[in-house]
Short mmCIF file of C-alpha atoms and ligand atoms in Angstrom, two decimals:
data_model
loop_
_atom_site.label_atom_id
_atom_site.label_comp_id
_atom_site.label_asym_id
_atom_site.label_seq_id
_atom_site.Cartn_x
_atom_site.Cartn_y
_atom_site.Cartn_z
CA MET A 1 28.06 50.73 15.55
CA THR A 2 28.79 50.77 19.27
CA SER A 3 30.44 47.52 20.19
CA ARG A 4 29.75 46.14 23.63
CA ARG A 5 33.40 46.57 24.57
CA ASN A 6 33.48 50.24 23.59
CA PHE A 7 30.23 50.80 25.34
CA LEU A 8 31.43 49.36 28.61
CA ARG A 9 34.81 51.09 28.43
CA SER A 10 33.10 54.45 28.06
CA SER A 11 31.04 53.98 31.16
CA ALA A 12 32.00 55.00 34.68
CA ALA A 13 31.27 51.60 36.19
CA GLY A 14 32.60 49.68 33.21
CA LEU A 15 33.95 46.83 35.31
CA PHE A 16 30.43 45.76 36.04
CA GLY A 17 27.95 44.42 33.52
CA ALA A 18 25.08 46.71 34.41
CA ALA A 19 26.74 50.05 34.02
CA LEU A 20 26.05 53.58 35.10
CA VAL A 21 25.12 55.68 32.07
CA SER A 22 27.65 58.40 31.25
CA ARG A 23 26.61 61.98 30.56
CA ALA A 24 27.13 61.59 26.80
CA GLN A 25 24.91 58.52 26.71
CA ALA A 26 22.32 60.14 28.96
CA ALA A 27 21.90 62.88 26.39
CA SER A 28 20.61 60.25 23.99
CA LEU A 29 18.44 58.16 26.28
CA PRO A 30 15.37 56.73 24.58
CA GLU A 31 12.07 58.19 25.64
CA ALA A 32 10.40 56.60 28.70
CA PRO A 33 6.71 56.53 27.80
CA LEU A 34 4.18 56.71 30.64
CA MET A 35 0.86 54.96 31.02
CA ASP A 36 -1.84 56.43 33.25
CA SER A 37 -4.80 54.22 32.33
CA PRO A 38 -5.47 50.83 33.97
CA ASP A 39 -7.29 49.60 30.83
CA MET A 40 -5.76 47.00 28.52
CA ALA A 41 -3.90 48.65 25.66
CA PRO A 42 -4.33 46.93 22.28
CA PRO A 43 -1.44 44.57 21.37
CA LEU A 44 1.53 46.54 20.01
CA TYR A 45 2.42 45.32 16.52
CA PRO A 46 6.13 45.74 15.73
CA THR A 47 6.99 48.44 13.19
CA ASN A 48 10.64 47.38 12.87
CA GLY A 49 12.76 44.31 13.44
CA ARG A 50 11.52 40.73 12.94
CA PRO A 51 7.73 40.25 12.75
CA TYR A 52 5.80 38.52 15.56
CA ASN A 53 2.31 38.18 17.01
CA PRO A 54 2.22 40.53 20.01
CA VAL A 55 0.72 39.66 23.39
CA ALA A 56 -2.19 41.35 25.17
CA THR A 57 -1.33 42.43 28.72
CA LEU A 58 -4.35 42.34 31.06
CA ASN A 59 -4.97 45.86 32.36
CA GLY A 60 -1.57 46.75 30.96
CA TRP A 61 0.53 47.68 27.97
CA THR A 62 3.71 46.95 26.02
CA LEU A 63 6.70 49.28 26.21
CA PRO A 64 7.60 50.88 22.86
CA TRP A 65 11.29 50.78 21.91
CA ARG A 66 13.59 52.44 19.44
CA MET A 67 16.02 50.69 17.13
CA LYS A 68 19.57 52.02 17.34
CA ASP A 69 22.55 50.50 15.54
CA GLY A 70 20.97 47.06 15.64
CA TRP A 71 19.94 47.27 19.30
CA LYS A 72 16.39 47.47 20.61
CA GLU A 73 16.51 50.21 23.22
CA PHE A 74 13.95 50.40 26.02
CA HIS A 75 13.72 52.83 28.93
CA LEU A 76 12.20 51.78 32.25
CA VAL A 77 11.69 54.32 35.03
CA ALA A 78 11.30 52.85 38.53
CA GLU A 79 9.00 55.19 40.46
CA PRO A 80 6.10 55.51 42.91
CA VAL A 81 2.74 55.14 41.13
CA ARG A 82 -0.94 55.24 41.93
CA ARG A 83 -2.78 52.16 40.70
CA GLN A 84 -6.53 51.82 40.62
CA MET A 85 -6.99 48.17 41.74
CA ALA A 86 -10.70 48.21 40.88
CA PRO A 87 -13.19 51.05 40.55
CA GLY A 88 -13.53 52.46 44.07
CA MET A 89 -10.06 51.58 45.31
CA THR A 90 -6.66 53.06 44.51
CA ALA A 91 -3.32 52.00 45.98
CA ASN A 92 -0.03 53.83 46.43
CA LEU A 93 2.42 51.40 44.84
CA TRP A 94 5.87 51.37 43.29
CA GLY A 95 6.21 50.36 39.65
CA TYR A 96 7.62 51.36 36.29
CA ASN A 97 6.60 54.06 33.80
CA GLY A 98 3.47 55.06 35.67
CA GLN A 99 2.00 51.62 36.42
CA SER A 100 2.33 48.53 38.55
CA PRO A 101 3.15 46.08 37.10
CA GLY A 102 5.55 47.72 34.70
CA PRO A 103 4.98 47.54 30.95
CA THR A 104 5.49 44.25 29.14
CA ILE A 105 8.75 44.11 27.17
CA GLU A 106 8.46 42.21 23.90
CA CYS A 107 11.26 41.17 21.56
CA VAL A 108 12.38 38.33 19.32
CA GLU A 109 14.83 35.47 19.80
CA GLY A 110 18.23 36.75 18.66
CA ASP A 111 17.41 40.42 19.40
CA LYS A 112 20.01 42.54 21.17
CA LEU A 113 18.36 44.47 24.00
CA ARG A 114 19.66 47.60 25.66
CA ILE A 115 17.45 48.50 28.60
CA PHE A 116 18.01 51.79 30.40
CA VAL A 117 16.72 51.85 33.98
CA THR A 118 16.26 55.18 35.71
CA ASN A 119 15.69 55.10 39.45
CA LYS A 120 13.12 57.63 40.69
CA LEU A 121 12.34 55.66 43.86
CA PRO A 122 13.29 57.02 47.29
CA GLU A 123 15.86 54.18 47.63
CA HIS A 124 18.26 52.20 45.46
CA THR A 125 17.08 49.40 43.20
CA THR A 126 18.16 46.92 40.46
CA ILE A 127 16.36 44.79 37.90
CA HIS A 128 16.76 41.04 37.69
CA TRP A 129 15.70 39.41 34.40
CA HIS A 130 14.02 36.24 35.65
CA GLY A 131 14.70 33.22 33.42
CA ILE A 132 16.80 35.01 30.79
CA LEU A 133 20.13 33.43 29.89
CA LEU A 134 22.58 36.35 29.99
CA PRO A 135 26.08 37.42 31.04
CA ASN A 136 26.46 37.23 34.81
CA GLY A 137 27.03 40.97 35.21
CA MET A 138 23.62 41.67 33.64
CA ASP A 139 21.69 39.48 36.09
CA GLY A 140 20.68 42.40 38.31
CA VAL A 141 21.42 41.05 41.77
CA GLY A 142 22.36 44.12 43.80
CA GLY A 143 25.70 43.70 45.57
CA LEU A 144 26.42 40.36 43.86
CA THR A 145 26.56 41.14 40.15
CA GLN A 146 26.36 44.94 40.13
CA PRO A 147 26.28 47.94 42.44
CA GLN A 148 22.75 49.05 43.36
CA ILE A 149 21.32 51.77 41.11
CA PRO A 150 21.43 54.87 43.34
CA VAL A 151 18.47 57.23 43.63
CA GLY A 152 18.32 59.51 40.60
CA LYS A 153 20.78 57.48 38.48
CA THR A 154 20.33 55.55 35.25
CA PHE A 155 21.96 52.17 34.59
CA VAL A 156 22.01 50.22 31.37
CA TYR A 157 21.57 46.47 30.84
CA GLU A 158 22.63 44.83 27.57
CA PHE A 159 22.05 41.26 26.51
CA GLN A 160 21.12 39.19 23.48
CA MET A 161 18.06 36.93 23.60
CA LYS A 162 19.36 33.37 23.30
CA LYS A 163 15.94 31.72 23.26
CA SER A 164 12.24 32.49 23.01
CA GLY A 165 9.86 32.11 25.94
CA THR A 166 8.15 33.90 28.80
CA PHE A 167 10.17 35.69 31.44
CA MET A 168 9.69 38.28 34.18
CA TYR A 169 11.58 41.23 35.59
CA HIS A 170 11.70 42.46 39.18
CA PRO A 171 14.15 44.13 41.57
CA HIS A 172 16.84 42.15 43.39
CA ALA A 173 17.33 45.02 45.86
CA ASP A 174 15.37 45.48 49.10
CA GLU A 175 13.24 42.78 47.55
CA MET A 176 10.70 42.28 50.30
CA VAL A 177 9.70 45.95 50.18
CA GLN A 178 9.98 46.53 46.46
CA MET A 179 7.99 43.46 45.43
CA ALA A 180 5.37 44.03 48.16
CA MET A 181 4.98 47.50 46.64
CA GLY A 182 4.31 46.10 43.15
CA MET A 183 7.59 46.27 41.23
CA MET A 184 7.50 43.62 38.51
CA GLY A 185 6.81 43.11 34.84
CA PHE A 186 6.74 40.60 31.98
CA LEU A 187 9.36 40.00 29.32
CA VAL A 188 8.15 37.99 26.31
CA VAL A 189 10.65 36.71 23.76
CA HIS A 190 8.89 35.66 20.57
CA PRO A 191 10.26 32.81 18.43
CA ARG A 192 12.37 33.78 15.44
CA ASP A 193 9.95 31.78 13.26
CA PRO A 194 6.49 33.38 13.74
CA LYS A 195 4.86 30.05 12.78
CA PHE A 196 6.49 28.24 15.73
CA MET A 197 4.00 27.90 18.63
CA ARG A 198 1.68 30.30 16.82
CA VAL A 199 -1.57 31.26 18.55
CA ASP A 200 -4.35 33.67 17.62
CA ARG A 201 -4.55 35.40 21.00
CA ASP A 202 -1.84 35.53 23.60
CA PHE A 203 -2.59 37.00 27.05
CA VAL A 204 -0.13 37.76 29.85
CA PHE A 205 -0.52 38.74 33.48
CA LEU A 206 1.36 38.55 36.76
CA LEU A 207 -0.10 37.24 39.99
CA ASN A 208 0.66 39.63 42.82
CA ALA A 209 -0.65 40.22 46.33
CA TYR A 210 -0.92 43.18 48.67
CA ASP A 211 -1.73 43.75 52.31
CA ILE A 212 -3.65 47.02 52.40
CA ASP A 213 -5.75 47.69 55.49
CA PRO A 214 -9.35 48.63 54.72
CA GLY A 215 -9.48 52.42 54.49
CA SER A 216 -5.77 52.85 53.72
CA TYR A 217 -3.80 53.24 50.48
CA THR A 218 -0.29 51.88 51.02
CA PRO A 219 0.60 48.18 51.36
CA ARG A 220 2.12 46.88 54.59
CA VAL A 221 5.51 45.79 53.33
CA ASN A 222 6.46 43.52 56.23
CA THR A 223 3.64 41.04 55.68
CA MET A 224 5.02 37.55 55.11
CA LEU A 225 2.01 35.46 54.08
CA ASP A 226 -1.21 37.03 55.26
CA PHE A 227 -2.03 39.29 52.32
CA ASN A 228 -5.59 40.51 51.86
CA LEU A 229 -5.71 41.60 48.21
CA TRP A 230 -4.99 38.86 45.65
CA SER A 231 -4.49 40.47 42.29
CA TRP A 232 -3.68 39.92 38.64
CA ASN A 233 -1.54 42.75 37.34
CA SER A 234 -2.35 44.71 40.50
CA ARG A 235 -6.09 44.53 39.78
CA VAL A 236 -8.80 42.61 41.65
CA PHE A 237 -12.23 41.45 40.54
CA PRO A 238 -14.35 43.18 39.27
CA GLY A 239 -11.47 45.32 37.97
CA ILE A 240 -9.70 42.59 35.97
CA ASP A 241 -10.13 42.67 32.17
CA PRO A 242 -12.04 39.76 30.61
CA PHE A 243 -10.16 37.48 28.21
CA VAL A 244 -12.07 38.21 24.99
CA VAL A 245 -11.53 35.50 22.37
CA ARG A 246 -13.09 34.54 19.08
CA LYS A 247 -14.68 31.09 18.77
CA GLY A 248 -12.16 28.74 17.17
CA ASP A 249 -9.13 30.80 18.20
CA ARG A 250 -6.08 29.03 19.54
CA VAL A 251 -5.44 30.90 22.78
CA ARG A 252 -2.41 31.10 25.06
CA ILE A 253 -2.60 32.48 28.59
CA ARG A 254 0.74 33.15 30.30
CA PHE A 255 1.01 34.03 33.99
CA GLY A 256 3.89 34.47 36.40
CA ASN A 257 3.58 34.17 40.16
CA LEU A 258 5.38 36.85 42.17
CA THR A 259 3.26 36.42 45.32
CA MET A 260 4.45 34.51 48.39
CA THR A 261 2.19 31.46 47.92
CA ASN A 262 1.12 29.11 45.13
CA HIS A 263 -2.05 29.57 43.07
CA PRO A 264 -4.00 26.75 41.39
CA ILE A 265 -5.38 28.56 38.33
CA HIS A 266 -8.57 26.96 37.11
CA MET A 267 -10.44 27.63 33.87
CA HIS A 268 -13.97 26.48 33.10
CA GLY A 269 -15.41 25.10 29.86
CA HIS A 270 -12.21 23.91 28.14
CA ASP A 271 -9.25 21.71 28.86
CA PHE A 272 -5.76 22.97 28.18
CA GLU A 273 -2.11 21.95 28.05
CA VAL A 274 0.82 23.72 29.66
CA THR A 275 3.06 24.61 26.73
CA CYS A 276 5.64 26.88 28.33
CA THR A 277 7.33 27.44 31.69
CA ASP A 278 9.92 30.06 32.60
CA GLY A 279 12.47 27.42 31.58
CA GLY A 280 11.19 27.25 28.00
CA TRP A 281 8.70 25.51 25.71
CA VAL A 282 7.31 22.12 26.78
CA PRO A 283 7.75 19.48 24.05
CA LYS A 284 4.47 17.95 22.81
CA SER A 285 5.36 14.52 24.17
CA ALA A 286 5.65 15.94 27.70
CA ARG A 287 2.26 17.68 27.90
CA TRP A 288 -0.97 16.39 29.43
CA PRO A 289 -4.51 17.77 29.64
CA GLU A 290 -5.51 19.87 32.64
CA VAL A 291 -8.25 22.20 33.78
CA THR A 292 -6.26 23.52 36.76
CA VAL A 293 -2.58 24.28 36.92
CA ASP A 294 -0.76 25.18 40.10
CA VAL A 295 1.85 27.89 39.75
CA ALA A 296 4.39 27.98 42.55
CA VAL A 297 6.13 31.06 43.91
CA GLY A 298 8.53 32.49 41.34
CA GLN A 299 7.22 30.29 38.51
CA MET A 300 5.64 31.05 35.15
CA ARG A 301 3.13 28.87 33.36
CA ALA A 302 1.56 29.28 29.93
CA PHE A 303 -1.32 27.09 28.79
CA GLU A 304 -3.02 26.77 25.43
CA PHE A 305 -6.47 25.70 24.28
CA VAL A 306 -8.81 25.99 21.32
CA ALA A 307 -11.73 28.22 22.29
CA ASP A 308 -14.47 26.04 20.83
CA ALA A 309 -17.20 26.61 23.44
CA PRO A 310 -19.03 29.95 23.26
CA GLY A 311 -19.94 31.42 26.64
CA ASP A 312 -18.71 33.31 29.69
CA TRP A 313 -16.27 30.94 31.37
CA ALA A 314 -14.89 31.71 34.80
CA ILE A 315 -11.10 31.69 35.23
CA HIS A 316 -9.81 32.04 38.76
CA CYS A 317 -7.48 30.93 41.52
CA HIS A 318 -9.00 27.88 43.19
CA LYS A 319 -8.04 28.99 46.72
CA SER A 320 -11.37 30.38 47.86
CA HIS A 321 -9.75 33.10 49.98
CA HIS A 322 -8.01 34.37 46.87
CA VAL A 323 -11.32 35.24 45.20
CA MET A 324 -12.25 37.62 48.01
CA ASN A 325 -11.23 41.18 48.73
CA ALA A 326 -9.90 42.76 51.90
CA MET A 327 -12.84 42.92 54.27
CA GLY A 328 -13.85 40.35 56.79
CA HIS A 329 -11.19 37.64 56.94
CA ASN A 330 -11.39 37.73 60.72
CA VAL A 331 -15.17 37.37 60.87
CA PRO A 332 -16.19 34.45 63.14
CA THR A 333 -18.29 31.63 61.69
CA MET A 334 -21.93 32.18 62.62
CA ILE A 335 -23.62 29.40 60.64
CA GLY A 336 -26.47 28.05 62.76
CA VAL A 337 -26.22 30.83 65.37
CA ASP A 338 -29.36 32.86 65.79
CA HIS A 339 -28.08 36.40 66.26
CA ARG A 340 -31.00 38.26 64.71
CA GLY A 341 -31.23 41.76 66.11
CA VAL A 342 -27.78 41.68 67.67
CA ALA A 343 -25.91 42.80 64.53
CA GLU A 344 -28.29 45.68 63.97
CA LYS A 345 -27.87 46.86 67.56
CA ILE A 346 -24.07 46.73 67.33
CA MET A 347 -24.05 48.42 63.94
CA ARG A 348 -25.94 51.35 65.47
CA LEU A 349 -23.00 51.79 67.85
CA VAL A 350 -20.15 50.71 65.53
CA PRO A 351 -21.05 51.60 61.94
CA ASP A 352 -18.34 49.44 60.34
CA TYR A 353 -19.27 46.32 62.33
CA MET A 354 -19.86 43.29 60.16
CA VAL A 355 -21.12 39.91 61.23
CA MET A 356 -21.42 36.79 59.14
CA GLY A 357 -24.99 35.70 58.43
CA GLU A 358 -26.40 32.64 60.21
CA ARG A 359 -27.11 31.11 56.79
CA GLY A 360 -23.59 31.55 55.41
CA MET A 361 -21.83 34.51 53.82
CA ALA A 362 -23.73 34.74 50.53
CA ASP A 363 -25.88 37.59 51.86
CA MET A 364 -22.72 39.68 51.92
CA GLY A 365 -22.56 39.62 48.10
CA GLU A 366 -25.57 41.91 47.96
CA MET A 367 -25.28 43.56 51.37
CA GLU A 368 -25.14 47.35 51.34
CA MET A 369 -22.53 47.63 54.07
CA PRO A 370 -21.09 51.00 54.96
CA LEU A 371 -17.40 50.53 54.08
CA PRO A 372 -14.43 52.70 54.97
CA ASP A 373 -13.21 54.96 52.14
CA ASN A 374 -11.02 53.33 49.48
CA THR A 375 -12.21 49.82 50.44
CA LEU A 376 -13.71 47.15 48.22
CA PRO A 377 -16.44 44.81 49.46
CA MET A 378 -15.19 41.30 50.28
CA MET A 379 -17.58 39.66 47.80
CA THR A 380 -18.85 41.74 44.94
CA GLY A 381 -19.62 42.03 41.22
CA ALA A 382 -22.90 41.66 39.38
CA GLY A 383 -23.58 39.17 36.59
CA PRO A 384 -26.57 38.72 34.30
CA PHE A 385 -28.22 36.43 36.88
CA GLY A 386 -27.38 38.31 40.10
CA PRO A 387 -24.46 38.97 42.46
CA LEU A 388 -21.25 37.05 41.65
CA GLU A 389 -19.98 37.06 45.27
CA MET A 390 -16.36 37.22 44.12
CA GLY A 391 -13.26 39.38 44.47
CA GLY A 392 -9.51 39.00 44.04
CA MET A 393 -8.14 36.62 41.39
CA PHE A 394 -11.23 36.12 39.24
CA SER A 395 -12.07 36.98 35.65
CA VAL A 396 -14.05 35.63 32.71
CA VAL A 397 -12.97 34.08 29.40
CA LYS A 398 -15.56 35.41 26.92
CA VAL A 399 -15.74 33.16 23.85
CA ARG A 400 -17.80 34.72 21.05
CA GLU A 401 -18.48 33.89 17.43
CA GLY A 402 -17.48 36.24 14.64
CA LEU A 403 -15.26 38.73 16.47
CA ALA A 404 -12.72 40.64 14.41
CA ARG A 405 -9.18 39.27 14.74
CA THR A 406 -8.02 42.33 16.68
CA ASP A 407 -11.21 42.92 18.69
CA TYR A 408 -10.54 42.74 22.45
CA GLN A 409 -13.53 44.89 23.51
CA ASP A 410 -15.76 43.46 26.25
CA PRO A 411 -18.73 42.02 24.31
CA GLY A 412 -21.03 42.12 27.38
CA TRP A 413 -22.65 39.05 28.93
CA TYR A 414 -23.17 35.86 26.96
CA LYS A 415 -26.68 35.35 25.56
CA HIS A 416 -27.48 31.72 26.21
CA PRO A 417 -29.47 29.84 23.58
CA PRO A 418 -33.00 29.13 24.89
CA GLY A 419 -33.23 26.03 27.09
CA THR A 420 -29.49 25.86 27.92
CA VAL A 421 -29.48 27.51 31.37
CA ALA A 422 -29.90 25.60 34.66
CA HIS A 423 -33.40 26.37 35.92
CA GLU A 424 -35.83 25.55 38.67
CA TRP A 425 -37.43 22.12 38.48
CA ALA A 426 -41.10 22.67 37.61
CA GLY A 427 -42.33 19.11 38.24
CA GLN A 428 -43.32 17.48 41.52
CA ALA A 429 -40.90 18.14 44.37
CA PRO A 430 -39.11 14.97 45.51
CA ARG A 431 -39.78 13.71 49.09
CA ALA A 432 -36.83 14.62 51.28
CA GLU A 433 -36.06 11.43 53.21
CA ARG A 434 -33.43 11.65 55.87
CA LYS A 435 -31.96 8.94 58.05
CA ALA A 436 -32.51 9.47 61.77
CA PRO A 437 -29.25 10.56 63.47
CA ALA A 438 -27.35 7.73 65.19
CA PRO A 439 -27.62 7.72 69.00
CA ARG A 440 -24.72 9.60 70.57
CA GLU A 441 -22.08 7.45 72.24
CA GLU A 442 -19.95 8.59 75.12
CA VAL A 443 -16.51 9.00 73.54
CA THR A 444 -13.73 11.15 74.81
CA VAL A 445 -11.91 12.71 71.91
CA ASN A 446 -8.65 14.49 72.35
CA VAL A 447 -8.09 16.59 69.28
CA ARG A 448 -4.87 18.41 68.74
CA LYS A 449 -4.88 20.69 65.72
CA PRO A 450 -1.80 20.61 63.54
CA SER A 451 0.08 23.85 63.67
CA GLY A 452 1.86 25.88 61.04
CA HIS A 453 -1.04 26.18 58.62
CA ALA A 454 -1.38 29.92 58.93
CA GLY A 455 -1.31 32.33 56.06
CA HIS A 456 -2.38 30.11 53.19
CU1 LIG B 1 -4.49 32.01 44.73
#
């Protein structure tokens, strides 16, 4: 068995924790599997090591490993990728093993992990293991705890999992660029006792954000706050997988926020309790019921609920600009302005011109606007009752009776029992009484808007 000391001594950069892989070790690198589909892979049940209930990664997958001398060996390849963010729009991103985000890494409390990281980016990188308690030299902060991983080189990280929980990985090298390009992933450490915090379905996703001009493919990497694509696992509605659950299941949803702003995540139809943060499990006595939980920048939250209400329940960020796609954030408000005819005339001259309707923006949900190539409509998606007028961070929890335990296939739209859908009132219309407006008084108002509210 290779002891840690021997391992480090044999390596060229042995003084540092994260070490450059020597030629002899490189000959025996574990395979680095690739994923080219944006669909959710079925949970990966472990074939060796301690048993656990695997997670389901939205529009993602779990990285297979090999067992070698008591170590679980994984191989991540940092590289440019093409990610379909929703049908009709693809982005040039950076990620791992063919996708952004990278594959989910799953292991068990007590496991010894050896993670090889090969850098196929055009610049150096590192990986920081967010929330993991590990030796300082394995922490992945370029320049501080290790040399950067040069282009074309492979480094190795080794640490033992001291506790179970939900963690993330991302570069700590040219961070602004590399995270704006989509480099991140999840690391789930399952409890040693599979009965501890057991759930029937366990979903994970990362919140990320991009600034990709309509018609273009590559994110602007210098954007600080004003992103225009708000995504879960680098997907936007209607490209985000539904959360398919069986009625009666105990469900956990874990999400980490690697955007530059907070996101109040709201789920309809059930209440839930936050049971885990990136710091660890929340004791029962410290939990309270919620239907919305805010997740700050760099945080992870996991909530749990019993899926006892069949239906299609929306789950989304409650910031209304985060359930919209790229087009039209600079459109002026036109409510109450009669501009009939004007838009049509301008559109004849400028085909991409868009103007907000005088009744609101809902018309845009069904509008057949000519859009630049590789651009998603701002509000889109069709439901069983019409346009959904959504985009960005929006999906649906689909609770169904009688699903198989391992069935994550989209069951289609919920069929409501007769008489349970909001409907038009068929009786006499009520009289609309309105108070007369108060007479206008002559008041001079000096309004000064507060500043510094941009970008949220
Ligand atoms: Cu949000």
